[in-house]
JSON list of C-alpha atoms in Angstrom, two decimals:
[
{"chain": "A", "resi": 9, "resn": "GLN", "atom": "CA", "xyz": [-100.68, 61.56, 92.13]},
{"chain": "A", "resi": 10, "resn": "VAL", "atom": "CA", "xyz": [-101.88, 61.62, 88.54]},
{"chain": "A", "resi": 11, "resn": "GLN", "atom": "CA", "xyz": [-102.75, 64.55, 87.38]},
{"chain": "A", "resi": 12, "resn": "LEU", "atom": "CA", "xyz": [-103.56, 66.43, 83.87]},
{"chain": "A", "resi": 13, "resn": "VAL", "atom": "CA", "xyz": [-103.29, 70.48, 83.34]},
{"chain": "A", "resi": 14, "resn": "GLN", "atom": "CA", "xyz": [-105.02, 71.85, 80.42]},
{"chain": "A", "resi": 15, "resn": "SER", "atom": "CA", "xyz": [-103.83, 75.06, 78.18]},
{"chain": "A", "resi": 16, "resn": "GLY", "atom": "CA", "xyz": [-105.92, 78.13, 79.13]},
{"chain": "A", "resi": 17, "resn": "ALA", "atom": "CA", "xyz": [-109.24, 79.28, 77.36]},
{"chain": "A", "resi": 18, "resn": "GLU", "atom": "CA", "xyz": [-109.48, 80.24, 73.61]},
{"chain": "A", "resi": 19, "resn": "VAL", "atom": "CA", "xyz": [-111.37, 82.13, 71.18]},
{"chain": "A", "resi": 20, "resn": "LYS", "atom": "CA", "xyz": [-111.54, 81.74, 67.43]},
{"chain": "A", "resi": 21, "resn": "LYS", "atom": "CA", "xyz": [-113.09, 83.00, 64.48]},
{"chain": "A", "resi": 22, "resn": "PRO", "atom": "CA", "xyz": [-115.01, 80.75, 62.61]},
{"chain": "A", "resi": 23, "resn": "GLY", "atom": "CA", "xyz": [-112.73, 78.80, 60.14]},
{"chain": "A", "resi": 24, "resn": "ALA", "atom": "CA", "xyz": [-109.67, 79.21, 62.13]},
{"chain": "A", "resi": 25, "resn": "SER", "atom": "CA", "xyz": [-107.91, 76.48, 64.28]},
{"chain": "A", "resi": 26, "resn": "VAL", "atom": "CA", "xyz": [-107.36, 75.77, 67.82]},
{"chain": "A", "resi": 27, "resn": "LYS", "atom": "CA", "xyz": [-104.74, 73.79, 69.55]},
{"chain": "A", "resi": 28, "resn": "VAL", "atom": "CA", "xyz": [-105.10, 72.27, 73.16]},
{"chain": "A", "resi": 29, "resn": "SER", "atom": "CA", "xyz": [-102.29, 70.38, 75.53]},
{"chain": "A", "resi": 30, "resn": "CYS", "atom": "CA", "xyz": [-102.99, 68.21, 78.49]},
{"chain": "A", "resi": 31, "resn": "LYS", "atom": "CA", "xyz": [-100.15, 67.86, 80.57]},
{"chain": "A", "resi": 32, "resn": "ALA", "atom": "CA", "xyz": [-99.72, 64.86, 82.28]},
{"chain": "A", "resi": 33, "resn": "SER", "atom": "CA", "xyz": [-97.98, 63.89, 85.54]},
{"chain": "A", "resi": 34, "resn": "GLY", "atom": "CA", "xyz": [-97.46, 60.68, 88.56]},
{"chain": "A", "resi": 35, "resn": "TYR", "atom": "CA", "xyz": [-97.02, 58.41, 86.08]},
{"chain": "A", "resi": 36, "resn": "THR", "atom": "CA", "xyz": [-95.86, 56.77, 83.69]},
{"chain": "A", "resi": 37, "resn": "PHE", "atom": "CA", "xyz": [-96.97, 58.82, 80.39]},
{"chain": "A", "resi": 38, "resn": "THR", "atom": "CA", "xyz": [-96.17, 56.49, 77.90]},
{"chain": "A", "resi": 39, "resn": "SER", "atom": "CA", "xyz": [-98.42, 53.39, 79.44]},
{"chain": "A", "resi": 40, "resn": "TYR", "atom": "CA", "xyz": [-101.52, 54.88, 79.02]},
{"chain": "A", "resi": 41, "resn": "ALA", "atom": "CA", "xyz": [-103.79, 56.24, 76.08]},
{"chain": "A", "resi": 42, "resn": "ILE", "atom": "CA", "xyz": [-105.53, 60.00, 76.33]},
{"chain": "A", "resi": 43, "resn": "HIS", "atom": "CA", "xyz": [-108.80, 60.17, 75.74]},
{"chain": "A", "resi": 44, "resn": "TRP", "atom": "CA", "xyz": [-109.94, 63.89, 73.98]},
{"chain": "A", "resi": 45, "resn": "VAL", "atom": "CA", "xyz": [-114.29, 64.39, 74.83]},
{"chain": "A", "resi": 46, "resn": "ARG", "atom": "CA", "xyz": [-116.10, 67.59, 74.44]},
{"chain": "A", "resi": 47, "resn": "GLN", "atom": "CA", "xyz": [-118.87, 68.98, 76.42]},
{"chain": "A", "resi": 48, "resn": "ALA", "atom": "CA", "xyz": [-120.99, 71.52, 74.59]},
{"chain": "A", "resi": 49, "resn": "PRO", "atom": "CA", "xyz": [-123.84, 73.82, 76.59]},
{"chain": "A", "resi": 50, "resn": "GLY", "atom": "CA", "xyz": [-126.21, 71.74, 77.33]},
{"chain": "A", "resi": 51, "resn": "GLN", "atom": "CA", "xyz": [-125.28, 68.88, 75.56]},
{"chain": "A", "resi": 52, "resn": "ARG", "atom": "CA", "xyz": [-124.28, 65.63, 76.80]},
{"chain": "A", "resi": 53, "resn": "LEU", "atom": "CA", "xyz": [-120.54, 64.46, 76.83]},
{"chain": "A", "resi": 54, "resn": "GLU", "atom": "CA", "xyz": [-119.22, 63.63, 72.95]},
{"chain": "A", "resi": 55, "resn": "TRP", "atom": "CA", "xyz": [-115.87, 61.69, 72.59]},
{"chain": "A", "resi": 56, "resn": "MET", "atom": "CA", "xyz": [-113.08, 62.79, 69.92]},
{"chain": "A", "resi": 57, "resn": "GLY", "atom": "CA", "xyz": [-110.79, 60.33, 69.71]},
{"chain": "A", "resi": 58, "resn": "TRP", "atom": "CA", "xyz": [-107.73, 58.60, 71.46]},
{"chain": "A", "resi": 59, "resn": "ILE", "atom": "CA", "xyz": [-104.29, 58.08, 71.33]},
{"chain": "A", "resi": 60, "resn": "ASN", "atom": "CA", "xyz": [-101.86, 55.45, 72.82]},
{"chain": "A", "resi": 61, "resn": "ALA", "atom": "CA", "xyz": [-99.31, 57.51, 73.81]},
{"chain": "A", "resi": 62, "resn": "GLY", "atom": "CA", "xyz": [-96.68, 54.40, 73.36]},
{"chain": "A", "resi": 63, "resn": "THR", "atom": "CA", "xyz": [-96.82, 52.93, 70.72]},
{"chain": "A", "resi": 64, "resn": "TYR", "atom": "CA", "xyz": [-98.88, 56.40, 68.81]},
{"chain": "A", "resi": 65, "resn": "ASN", "atom": "CA", "xyz": [-101.77, 54.26, 67.56]},
{"chain": "A", "resi": 66, "resn": "THR", "atom": "CA", "xyz": [-104.81, 57.18, 67.12]},
{"chain": "A", "resi": 67, "resn": "LYS", "atom": "CA", "xyz": [-108.51, 56.27, 66.98]},
{"chain": "A", "resi": 68, "resn": "TYR", "atom": "CA", "xyz": [-110.55, 58.80, 65.91]},
{"chain": "A", "resi": 69, "resn": "SER", "atom": "CA", "xyz": [-114.56, 59.94, 65.95]},
{"chain": "A", "resi": 70, "resn": "GLN", "atom": "CA", "xyz": [-116.16, 59.45, 62.36]},
{"chain": "A", "resi": 71, "resn": "LYS", "atom": "CA", "xyz": [-118.17, 62.41, 63.14]},
{"chain": "A", "resi": 72, "resn": "PHE", "atom": "CA", "xyz": [-114.50, 65.08, 63.76]},
{"chain": "A", "resi": 73, "resn": "GLN", "atom": "CA", "xyz": [-112.44, 62.79, 60.72]},
{"chain": "A", "resi": 74, "resn": "GLY", "atom": "CA", "xyz": [-110.39, 64.94, 59.15]},
{"chain": "A", "resi": 75, "resn": "ARG", "atom": "CA", "xyz": [-110.66, 68.33, 61.06]},
{"chain": "A", "resi": 76, "resn": "VAL", "atom": "CA", "xyz": [-109.42, 66.80, 64.61]},
{"chain": "A", "resi": 77, "resn": "THR", "atom": "CA", "xyz": [-105.43, 65.93, 65.14]},
{"chain": "A", "resi": 78, "resn": "ILE", "atom": "CA", "xyz": [-104.40, 64.19, 68.34]},
{"chain": "A", "resi": 79, "resn": "THR", "atom": "CA", "xyz": [-100.82, 63.98, 69.13]},
{"chain": "A", "resi": 80, "resn": "ARG", "atom": "CA", "xyz": [-98.37, 63.66, 71.66]},
{"chain": "A", "resi": 81, "resn": "ASP", "atom": "CA", "xyz": [-95.42, 64.67, 72.96]},
{"chain": "A", "resi": 82, "resn": "THR", "atom": "CA", "xyz": [-93.46, 61.98, 75.39]},
{"chain": "A", "resi": 83, "resn": "SER", "atom": "CA", "xyz": [-90.30, 64.07, 76.32]},
{"chain": "A", "resi": 84, "resn": "ALA", "atom": "CA", "xyz": [-92.72, 66.89, 77.40]},
{"chain": "A", "resi": 85, "resn": "ASN", "atom": "CA", "xyz": [-95.85, 64.48, 79.03]},
{"chain": "A", "resi": 86, "resn": "THR", "atom": "CA", "xyz": [-98.26, 66.02, 77.16]},
{"chain": "A", "resi": 87, "resn": "ALA", "atom": "CA", "xyz": [-100.84, 65.04, 74.99]},
{"chain": "A", "resi": 88, "resn": "TYR", "atom": "CA", "xyz": [-102.26, 67.61, 72.07]},
{"chain": "A", "resi": 89, "resn": "MET", "atom": "CA", "xyz": [-105.96, 67.73, 70.11]},
{"chain": "A", "resi": 90, "resn": "GLU", "atom": "CA", "xyz": [-106.17, 70.17, 67.57]},
{"chain": "A", "resi": 91, "resn": "LEU", "atom": "CA", "xyz": [-109.32, 70.71, 65.74]},
{"chain": "A", "resi": 92, "resn": "SER", "atom": "CA", "xyz": [-109.88, 73.23, 62.71]},
{"chain": "A", "resi": 93, "resn": "SER", "atom": "CA", "xyz": [-112.03, 74.59, 60.69]},
{"chain": "A", "resi": 94, "resn": "LEU", "atom": "CA", "xyz": [-114.30, 76.09, 63.61]},
{"chain": "A", "resi": 95, "resn": "ARG", "atom": "CA", "xyz": [-117.49, 76.54, 63.35]},
{"chain": "A", "resi": 96, "resn": "SER", "atom": "CA", "xyz": [-120.24, 78.05, 66.58]},
{"chain": "A", "resi": 97, "resn": "GLU", "atom": "CA", "xyz": [-121.17, 74.65, 67.11]},
{"chain": "A", "resi": 98, "resn": "ASP", "atom": "CA", "xyz": [-117.71, 73.67, 67.94]},
{"chain": "A", "resi": 99, "resn": "THR", "atom": "CA", "xyz": [-118.67, 76.02, 71.02]},
{"chain": "A", "resi": 100, "resn": "ALA", "atom": "CA", "xyz": [-117.90, 73.95, 73.93]},
{"chain": "A", "resi": 101, "resn": "VAL", "atom": "CA", "xyz": [-114.99, 72.86, 76.72]},
{"chain": "A", "resi": 102, "resn": "TYR", "atom": "CA", "xyz": [-112.80, 69.90, 76.00]},
{"chain": "A", "resi": 103, "resn": "TYR", "atom": "CA", "xyz": [-111.62, 67.80, 78.36]},
{"chain": "A", "resi": 104, "resn": "CYS", "atom": "CA", "xyz": [-108.01, 65.37, 78.35]},
{"chain": "A", "resi": 105, "resn": "ALA", "atom": "CA", "xyz": [-108.95, 62.55, 80.07]},
{"chain": "A", "resi": 106, "resn": "ARG", "atom": "CA", "xyz": [-106.44, 59.14, 81.12]},
{"chain": "A", "resi": 107, "resn": "ASP", "atom": "CA", "xyz": [-107.43, 55.80, 79.57]},
{"chain": "A", "resi": 108, "resn": "GLY", "atom": "CA", "xyz": [-108.10, 53.74, 82.71]},
{"chain": "A", "resi": 109, "resn": "SER", "atom": "CA", "xyz": [-106.60, 50.37, 80.88]},
{"chain": "A", "resi": 110, "resn": "VAL", "atom": "CA", "xyz": [-103.32, 49.53, 79.58]},
{"chain": "A", "resi": 111, "resn": "THR", "atom": "CA", "xyz": [-104.30, 47.83, 76.72]},
{"chain": "A", "resi": 112, "resn": "ASP", "atom": "CA", "xyz": [-104.13, 49.29, 73.32]},
{"chain": "A", "resi": 113, "resn": "TYR", "atom": "CA", "xyz": [-108.12, 49.68, 72.92]},
{"chain": "A", "resi": 114, "resn": "PRO", "atom": "CA", "xyz": [-110.28, 52.95, 74.49]},
{"chain": "A", "resi": 115, "resn": "ARG", "atom": "CA", "xyz": [-111.97, 52.11, 77.19]},
{"chain": "A", "resi": 116, "resn": "TYR", "atom": "CA", "xyz": [-112.74, 53.85, 80.35]},
{"chain": "A", "resi": 117, "resn": "LEU", "atom": "CA", "xyz": [-112.01, 57.06, 81.47]},
{"chain": "A", "resi": 118, "resn": "ASP", "atom": "CA", "xyz": [-109.95, 57.62, 84.71]},
{"chain": "A", "resi": 119, "resn": "TYR", "atom": "CA", "xyz": [-108.69, 60.97, 85.47]},
{"chain": "A", "resi": 120, "resn": "TRP", "atom": "CA", "xyz": [-109.77, 64.20, 83.69]},
{"chain": "A", "resi": 121, "resn": "GLY", "atom": "CA", "xyz": [-108.03, 67.20, 82.81]},
{"chain": "A", "resi": 122, "resn": "GLN", "atom": "CA", "xyz": [-109.88, 70.34, 84.45]},
{"chain": "A", "resi": 123, "resn": "GLY", "atom": "CA", "xyz": [-111.37, 71.40, 80.86]},
{"chain": "A", "resi": 124, "resn": "THR", "atom": "CA", "xyz": [-110.69, 74.22, 78.62]},
{"chain": "A", "resi": 125, "resn": "LEU", "atom": "CA", "xyz": [-113.54, 76.89, 77.18]},
{"chain": "A", "resi": 126, "resn": "VAL", "atom": "CA", "xyz": [-113.24, 77.05, 73.79]},
{"chain": "A", "resi": 127, "resn": "THR", "atom": "CA", "xyz": [-115.82, 80.09, 72.18]},
{"chain": "A", "resi": 128, "resn": "VAL", "atom": "CA", "xyz": [-116.18, 79.98, 68.53]},
{"chain": "A", "resi": 129, "resn": "SER", "atom": "CA", "xyz": [-117.57, 83.68, 67.22]},
{"chain": "A", "resi": 130, "resn": "SER", "atom": "CA", "xyz": [-117.34, 86.24, 64.90]},
{"chain": "B", "resi": 20, "resn": "ASP", "atom": "CA", "xyz": [-122.84, 54.25, 66.50]},
{"chain": "B", "resi": 21, "resn": "ILE", "atom": "CA", "xyz": [-124.12, 52.56, 70.04]},
{"chain": "B", "resi": 22, "resn": "VAL", "atom": "CA", "xyz": [-126.97, 54.62, 71.10]},
{"chain": "B", "resi": 23, "resn": "MET", "atom": "CA", "xyz": [-126.96, 55.52, 75.51]},
{"chain": "B", "resi": 24, "resn": "THR", "atom": "CA", "xyz": [-129.90, 56.33, 76.84]},
{"chain": "B", "resi": 25, "resn": "GLN", "atom": "CA", "xyz": [-130.72, 57.35, 79.94]},
{"chain": "B", "resi": 26, "resn": "SER", "atom": "CA", "xyz": [-134.01, 57.60, 82.49]},
{"chain": "B", "resi": 27, "resn": "PRO", "atom": "CA", "xyz": [-135.24, 59.53, 84.18]},
{"chain": "B", "resi": 28, "resn": "ASP", "atom": "CA", "xyz": [-133.61, 62.74, 82.95]},
{"chain": "B", "resi": 29, "resn": "SER", "atom": "CA", "xyz": [-134.19, 63.99, 86.55]},
{"chain": "B", "resi": 30, "resn": "LEU", "atom": "CA", "xyz": [-135.23, 62.63, 89.91]},
{"chain": "B", "resi": 31, "resn": "ALA", "atom": "CA", "xyz": [-135.08, 64.26, 93.49]},
{"chain": "B", "resi": 32, "resn": "VAL", "atom": "CA", "xyz": [-134.79, 62.00, 96.31]},
{"chain": "B", "resi": 33, "resn": "SER", "atom": "CA", "xyz": [-134.40, 62.39, 100.41]},
{"chain": "B", "resi": 34, "resn": "LEU", "atom": "CA", "xyz": [-131.35, 62.30, 101.99]},
{"chain": "B", "resi": 35, "resn": "GLY", "atom": "CA", "xyz": [-130.89, 58.69, 102.92]},
{"chain": "B", "resi": 36, "resn": "GLU", "atom": "CA", "xyz": [-133.38, 57.02, 100.67]},
{"chain": "B", "resi": 37, "resn": "ARG", "atom": "CA", "xyz": [-132.42, 55.44, 97.52]},
{"chain": "B", "resi": 38, "resn": "ALA", "atom": "CA", "xyz": [-131.55, 56.77, 93.76]},
{"chain": "B", "resi": 39, "resn": "THR", "atom": "CA", "xyz": [-131.72, 54.85, 90.52]},
{"chain": "B", "resi": 40, "resn": "ILE", "atom": "CA", "xyz": [-130.66, 55.63, 87.32]},
{"chain": "B", "resi": 41, "resn": "ASN", "atom": "CA", "xyz": [-131.56, 53.07, 84.26]},
{"chain": "B", "resi": 42, "resn": "CYS", "atom": "CA", "xyz": [-129.04, 53.43, 81.11]},
{"chain": "B", "resi": 43, "resn": "LYS", "atom": "CA", "xyz": [-129.93, 51.70, 77.83]},
{"chain": "B", "resi": 44, "resn": "SER", "atom": "CA", "xyz": [-127.85, 50.57, 75.33]},
{"chain": "B", "resi": 45, "resn": "SER", "atom": "CA", "xyz": [-129.28, 50.32, 71.54]},
{"chain": "B", "resi": 46, "resn": "GLN", "atom": "CA", "xyz": [-127.25, 47.13, 71.33]},
{"chain": "B", "resi": 47, "resn": "SER", "atom": "CA", "xyz": [-125.44, 44.67, 73.97]},
{"chain": "B", "resi": 48, "resn": "VAL", "atom": "CA", "xyz": [-122.30, 45.93, 75.10]},
{"chain": "B", "resi": 49, "resn": "LEU", "atom": "CA", "xyz": [-121.28, 42.35, 76.68]},
{"chain": "B", "resi": 50, "resn": "TYR", "atom": "CA", "xyz": [-118.50, 40.63, 74.74]},
{"chain": "B", "resi": 51, "resn": "SER", "atom": "CA", "xyz": [-118.94, 37.07, 75.15]},
{"chain": "B", "resi": 52, "resn": "SER", "atom": "CA", "xyz": [-115.42, 35.97, 75.00]},
{"chain": "B", "resi": 53, "resn": "ASN", "atom": "CA", "xyz": [-115.12, 37.32, 78.69]},
{"chain": "B", "resi": 54, "resn": "ASN", "atom": "CA", "xyz": [-118.09, 37.70, 79.70]},
{"chain": "B", "resi": 55, "resn": "LYS", "atom": "CA", "xyz": [-117.74, 41.12, 80.36]},
{"chain": "B", "resi": 56, "resn": "ASN", "atom": "CA", "xyz": [-120.25, 44.12, 80.32]},
{"chain": "B", "resi": 57, "resn": "TYR", "atom": "CA", "xyz": [-118.29, 46.89, 78.33]},
{"chain": "B", "resi": 58, "resn": "LEU", "atom": "CA", "xyz": [-120.02, 50.13, 80.52]},
{"chain": "B", "resi": 59, "resn": "THR", "atom": "CA", "xyz": [-119.36, 52.97, 82.83]},
{"chain": "B", "resi": 60, "resn": "TRP", "atom": "CA", "xyz": [-120.49, 55.23, 85.05]},
{"chain": "B", "resi": 61, "resn": "TYR", "atom": "CA", "xyz": [-119.83, 59.24, 85.58]},
{"chain": "B", "resi": 62, "resn": "GLN", "atom": "CA", "xyz": [-120.17, 61.48, 88.47]},
{"chain": "B", "resi": 63, "resn": "GLN", "atom": "CA", "xyz": [-120.27, 65.53, 87.46]},
{"chain": "B", "resi": 64, "resn": "LYS", "atom": "CA", "xyz": [-120.43, 67.69, 89.89]},
{"chain": "B", "resi": 65, "resn": "PRO", "atom": "CA", "xyz": [-121.04, 71.79, 88.86]},
{"chain": "B", "resi": 66, "resn": "GLY", "atom": "CA", "xyz": [-117.91, 73.28, 87.17]},
{"chain": "B", "resi": 67, "resn": "GLN", "atom": "CA", "xyz": [-115.69, 70.21, 87.44]},
{"chain": "B", "resi": 68, "resn": "PRO", "atom": "CA", "xyz": [-114.91, 67.44, 85.15]},
{"chain": "B", "resi": 69, "resn": "PRO", "atom": "CA", "xyz": [-116.81, 63.81, 85.13]},
{"chain": "B", "resi": 70, "resn": "LYS", "atom": "CA", "xyz": [-115.20, 61.42, 87.87]},
{"chain": "B", "resi": 71, "resn": "LEU", "atom": "CA", "xyz": [-115.06, 57.84, 87.01]},
{"chain": "B", "resi": 72, "resn": "LEU", "atom": "CA", "xyz": [-117.32, 55.57, 89.65]},
{"chain": "B", "resi": 73, "resn": "ILE", "atom": "CA", "xyz": [-118.47, 52.57, 87.91]},
{"chain": "B", "resi": 74, "resn": "TYR", "atom": "CA", "xyz": [-116.77, 50.34, 85.12]},
{"chain": "B", "resi": 75, "resn": "TRP", "atom": "CA", "xyz": [-116.73, 46.76, 83.84]},
{"chain": "B", "resi": 76, "resn": "ALA", "atom": "CA", "xyz": [-120.60, 47.50, 84.36]},
{"chain": "B", "resi": 77, "resn": "SER", "atom": "CA", "xyz": [-120.25, 46.64, 88.52]},
{"chain": "B", "resi": 78, "resn": "THR", "atom": "CA", "xyz": [-116.61, 47.24, 89.27]},
{"chain": "B", "resi": 79, "resn": "ARG", "atom": "CA", "xyz": [-116.00, 49.97, 91.80]},
{"chain": "B", "resi": 80, "resn": "GLU", "atom": "CA", "xyz": [-113.34, 52.89, 90.95]},
{"chain": "B", "resi": 81, "resn": "SER", "atom": "CA", "xyz": [-111.03, 53.05, 94.18]},
{"chain": "B", "resi": 82, "resn": "GLY", "atom": "CA", "xyz": [-111.90, 55.30, 96.33]},
{"chain": "B", "resi": 83, "resn": "VAL", "atom": "CA", "xyz": [-115.91, 55.35, 96.08]},
{"chain": "B", "resi": 84, "resn": "PRO", "atom": "CA", "xyz": [-118.11, 55.08, 98.41]},
{"chain": "B", "resi": 85, "resn": "ASP", "atom": "CA", "xyz": [-119.77, 51.84, 98.34]},
{"chain": "B", "resi": 86, "resn": "ARG", "atom": "CA", "xyz": [-123.02, 53.19, 98.73]},
{"chain": "B", "resi": 87, "resn": "PHE", "atom": "CA", "xyz": [-122.84, 53.39, 94.75]},
{"chain": "B", "resi": 88, "resn": "SER", "atom": "CA", "xyz": [-123.49, 50.11, 93.19]},
{"chain": "B", "resi": 89, "resn": "GLY", "atom": "CA", "xyz": [-123.67, 49.42, 89.02]},
{"chain": "B", "resi": 90, "resn": "SER", "atom": "CA", "xyz": [-125.71, 47.11, 87.99]},
{"chain": "B", "resi": 91, "resn": "GLY", "atom": "CA", "xyz": [-127.27, 45.31, 84.78]},
{"chain": "B", "resi": 92, "resn": "SER", "atom": "CA", "xyz": [-125.82, 42.85, 81.87]},
{"chain": "B", "resi": 93, "resn": "GLY", "atom": "CA", "xyz": [-126.38, 43.13, 77.87]},
{"chain": "B", "resi": 94, "resn": "THR", "atom": "CA", "xyz": [-129.17, 46.29, 77.02]},
{"chain": "B", "resi": 95, "resn": "ASP", "atom": "CA", "xyz": [-129.96, 46.96, 80.43]},
{"chain": "B", "resi": 96, "resn": "PHE", "atom": "CA", "xyz": [-127.77, 48.93, 82.98]},
{"chain": "B", "resi": 97, "resn": "THR", "atom": "CA", "xyz": [-128.10, 50.60, 86.49]},
{"chain": "B", "resi": 98, "resn": "LEU", "atom": "CA", "xyz": [-126.42, 52.89, 88.65]},
{"chain": "B", "resi": 99, "resn": "THR", "atom": "CA", "xyz": [-128.30, 53.09, 92.10]},
{"chain": "B", "resi": 100, "resn": "ILE", "atom": "CA", "xyz": [-127.21, 54.88, 95.04]},
{"chain": "B", "resi": 101, "resn": "SER", "atom": "CA", "xyz": [-128.25, 53.19, 98.57]},
{"chain": "B", "resi": 102, "resn": "SER", "atom": "CA", "xyz": [-128.21, 56.54, 100.66]},
{"chain": "B", "resi": 103, "resn": "LEU", "atom": "CA", "xyz": [-128.43, 59.37, 99.40]},
{"chain": "B", "resi": 104, "resn": "GLN", "atom": "CA", "xyz": [-126.33, 61.87, 100.85]},
{"chain": "B", "resi": 105, "resn": "ALA", "atom": "CA", "xyz": [-126.27, 65.72, 100.20]},
{"chain": "B", "resi": 106, "resn": "GLU", "atom": "CA", "xyz": [-122.72, 65.67, 97.82]},
{"chain": "B", "resi": 107, "resn": "ASP", "atom": "CA", "xyz": [-123.96, 63.04, 95.83]},
{"chain": "B", "resi": 108, "resn": "VAL", "atom": "CA", "xyz": [-126.07, 66.38, 93.87]},
{"chain": "B", "resi": 109, "resn": "ALA", "atom": "CA", "xyz": [-124.63, 65.68, 90.53]},
{"chain": "B", "resi": 110, "resn": "VAL", "atom": "CA", "xyz": [-125.08, 64.64, 86.74]},
{"chain": "B", "resi": 111, "resn": "TYR", "atom": "CA", "xyz": [-125.29, 60.94, 86.60]},
{"chain": "B", "resi": 112, "resn": "TYR", "atom": "CA", "xyz": [-123.86, 59.76, 82.53]},
{"chain": "B", "resi": 113, "resn": "CYS", "atom": "CA", "xyz": [-123.35, 55.68, 81.60]},
{"chain": "B", "resi": 114, "resn": "GLN", "atom": "CA", "xyz": [-121.00, 55.44, 79.05]},
{"chain": "B", "resi": 115, "resn": "GLN", "atom": "CA", "xyz": [-120.47, 52.37, 76.43]},
{"chain": "B", "resi": 116, "resn": "TYR", "atom": "CA", "xyz": [-116.85, 51.55, 75.43]},
{"chain": "B", "resi": 117, "resn": "TYR", "atom": "CA", "xyz": [-117.62, 48.19, 73.78]},
{"chain": "B", "resi": 118, "resn": "THR", "atom": "CA", "xyz": [-116.79, 49.33, 70.01]},
{"chain": "B", "resi": 119, "resn": "PRO", "atom": "CA", "xyz": [-115.26, 53.09, 69.17]},
{"chain": "B", "resi": 120, "resn": "PRO", "atom": "CA", "xyz": [-116.39, 55.86, 69.35]},
{"chain": "B", "resi": 121, "resn": "LEU", "atom": "CA", "xyz": [-117.46, 55.50, 72.74]},
{"chain": "B", "resi": 122, "resn": "THR", "atom": "CA", "xyz": [-120.54, 57.22, 73.41]},
{"chain": "B", "resi": 123, "resn": "PHE", "atom": "CA", "xyz": [-122.41, 58.49, 76.61]},
{"chain": "B", "resi": 124, "resn": "GLY", "atom": "CA", "xyz": [-126.50, 59.02, 77.99]},
{"chain": "B", "resi": 125, "resn": "GLY", "atom": "CA", "xyz": [-127.58, 62.14, 78.09]},
{"chain": "B", "resi": 126, "resn": "GLY", "atom": "CA", "xyz": [-127.13, 62.24, 81.57]},
{"chain": "B", "resi": 127, "resn": "THR", "atom": "CA", "xyz": [-129.34, 62.36, 84.79]},
{"chain": "B", "resi": 128, "resn": "LYS", "atom": "CA", "xyz": [-129.16, 64.91, 87.33]},
{"chain": "B", "resi": 129, "resn": "VAL", "atom": "CA", "xyz": [-130.02, 64.14, 90.80]},
{"chain": "B", "resi": 130, "resn": "GLU", "atom": "CA", "xyz": [-131.02, 66.55, 93.42]},
{"chain": "B", "resi": 131, "resn": "ILE", "atom": "CA", "xyz": [-132.17, 66.66, 96.99]},
{"chain": "B", "resi": 132, "resn": "LYS", "atom": "CA", "xyz": [-136.37, 66.54, 97.84]}
]
């Protein structure tokens, strides 16, 4: 069965960076893309970006451009999301999710990781 | 960016009754070349990640009960739960994928009356 398992909770100081991992299993990793979505307390879901695990094509939300980097390691079936210059407003649960289509374009998200809480506090 | 607006923010429905959630996009998400609406619905229960219910506005994901249905086209969409069950208590989100950035509605909380 398809599973996405994320790394554990993080506490960071303002200005620092965080890197969250997402290990995929149960499917051919390079056949699908991976999205990163965050959910701040009481806020709506917010799309950060996407990587096609086969072609390495990436697309980022303009809101996070320059601060977010999404990568993947095909040998480890793992995707990563690194967010830099952290501020308190970045405190949120960060999710990875698989794209449900096999196109080279972000679509809908059919399987989700369990979420990683990132807390930014001085 | 396409803005997704859901209504109502919350609703309370009796067990076995119909629940209707609305989602409106700030521009059409209907792609004319394939006549498909680039709209999806998710269900999120407390402490869990979202779960895909519906994509292409009306295609039910495998394993999703048939009491869940999606309808609408262009800018106006509806998620209907035909007969509310206790396990349907959750927050429901719509999301467009017509153009990046993918954007989500603010969510509708469904409770039992």
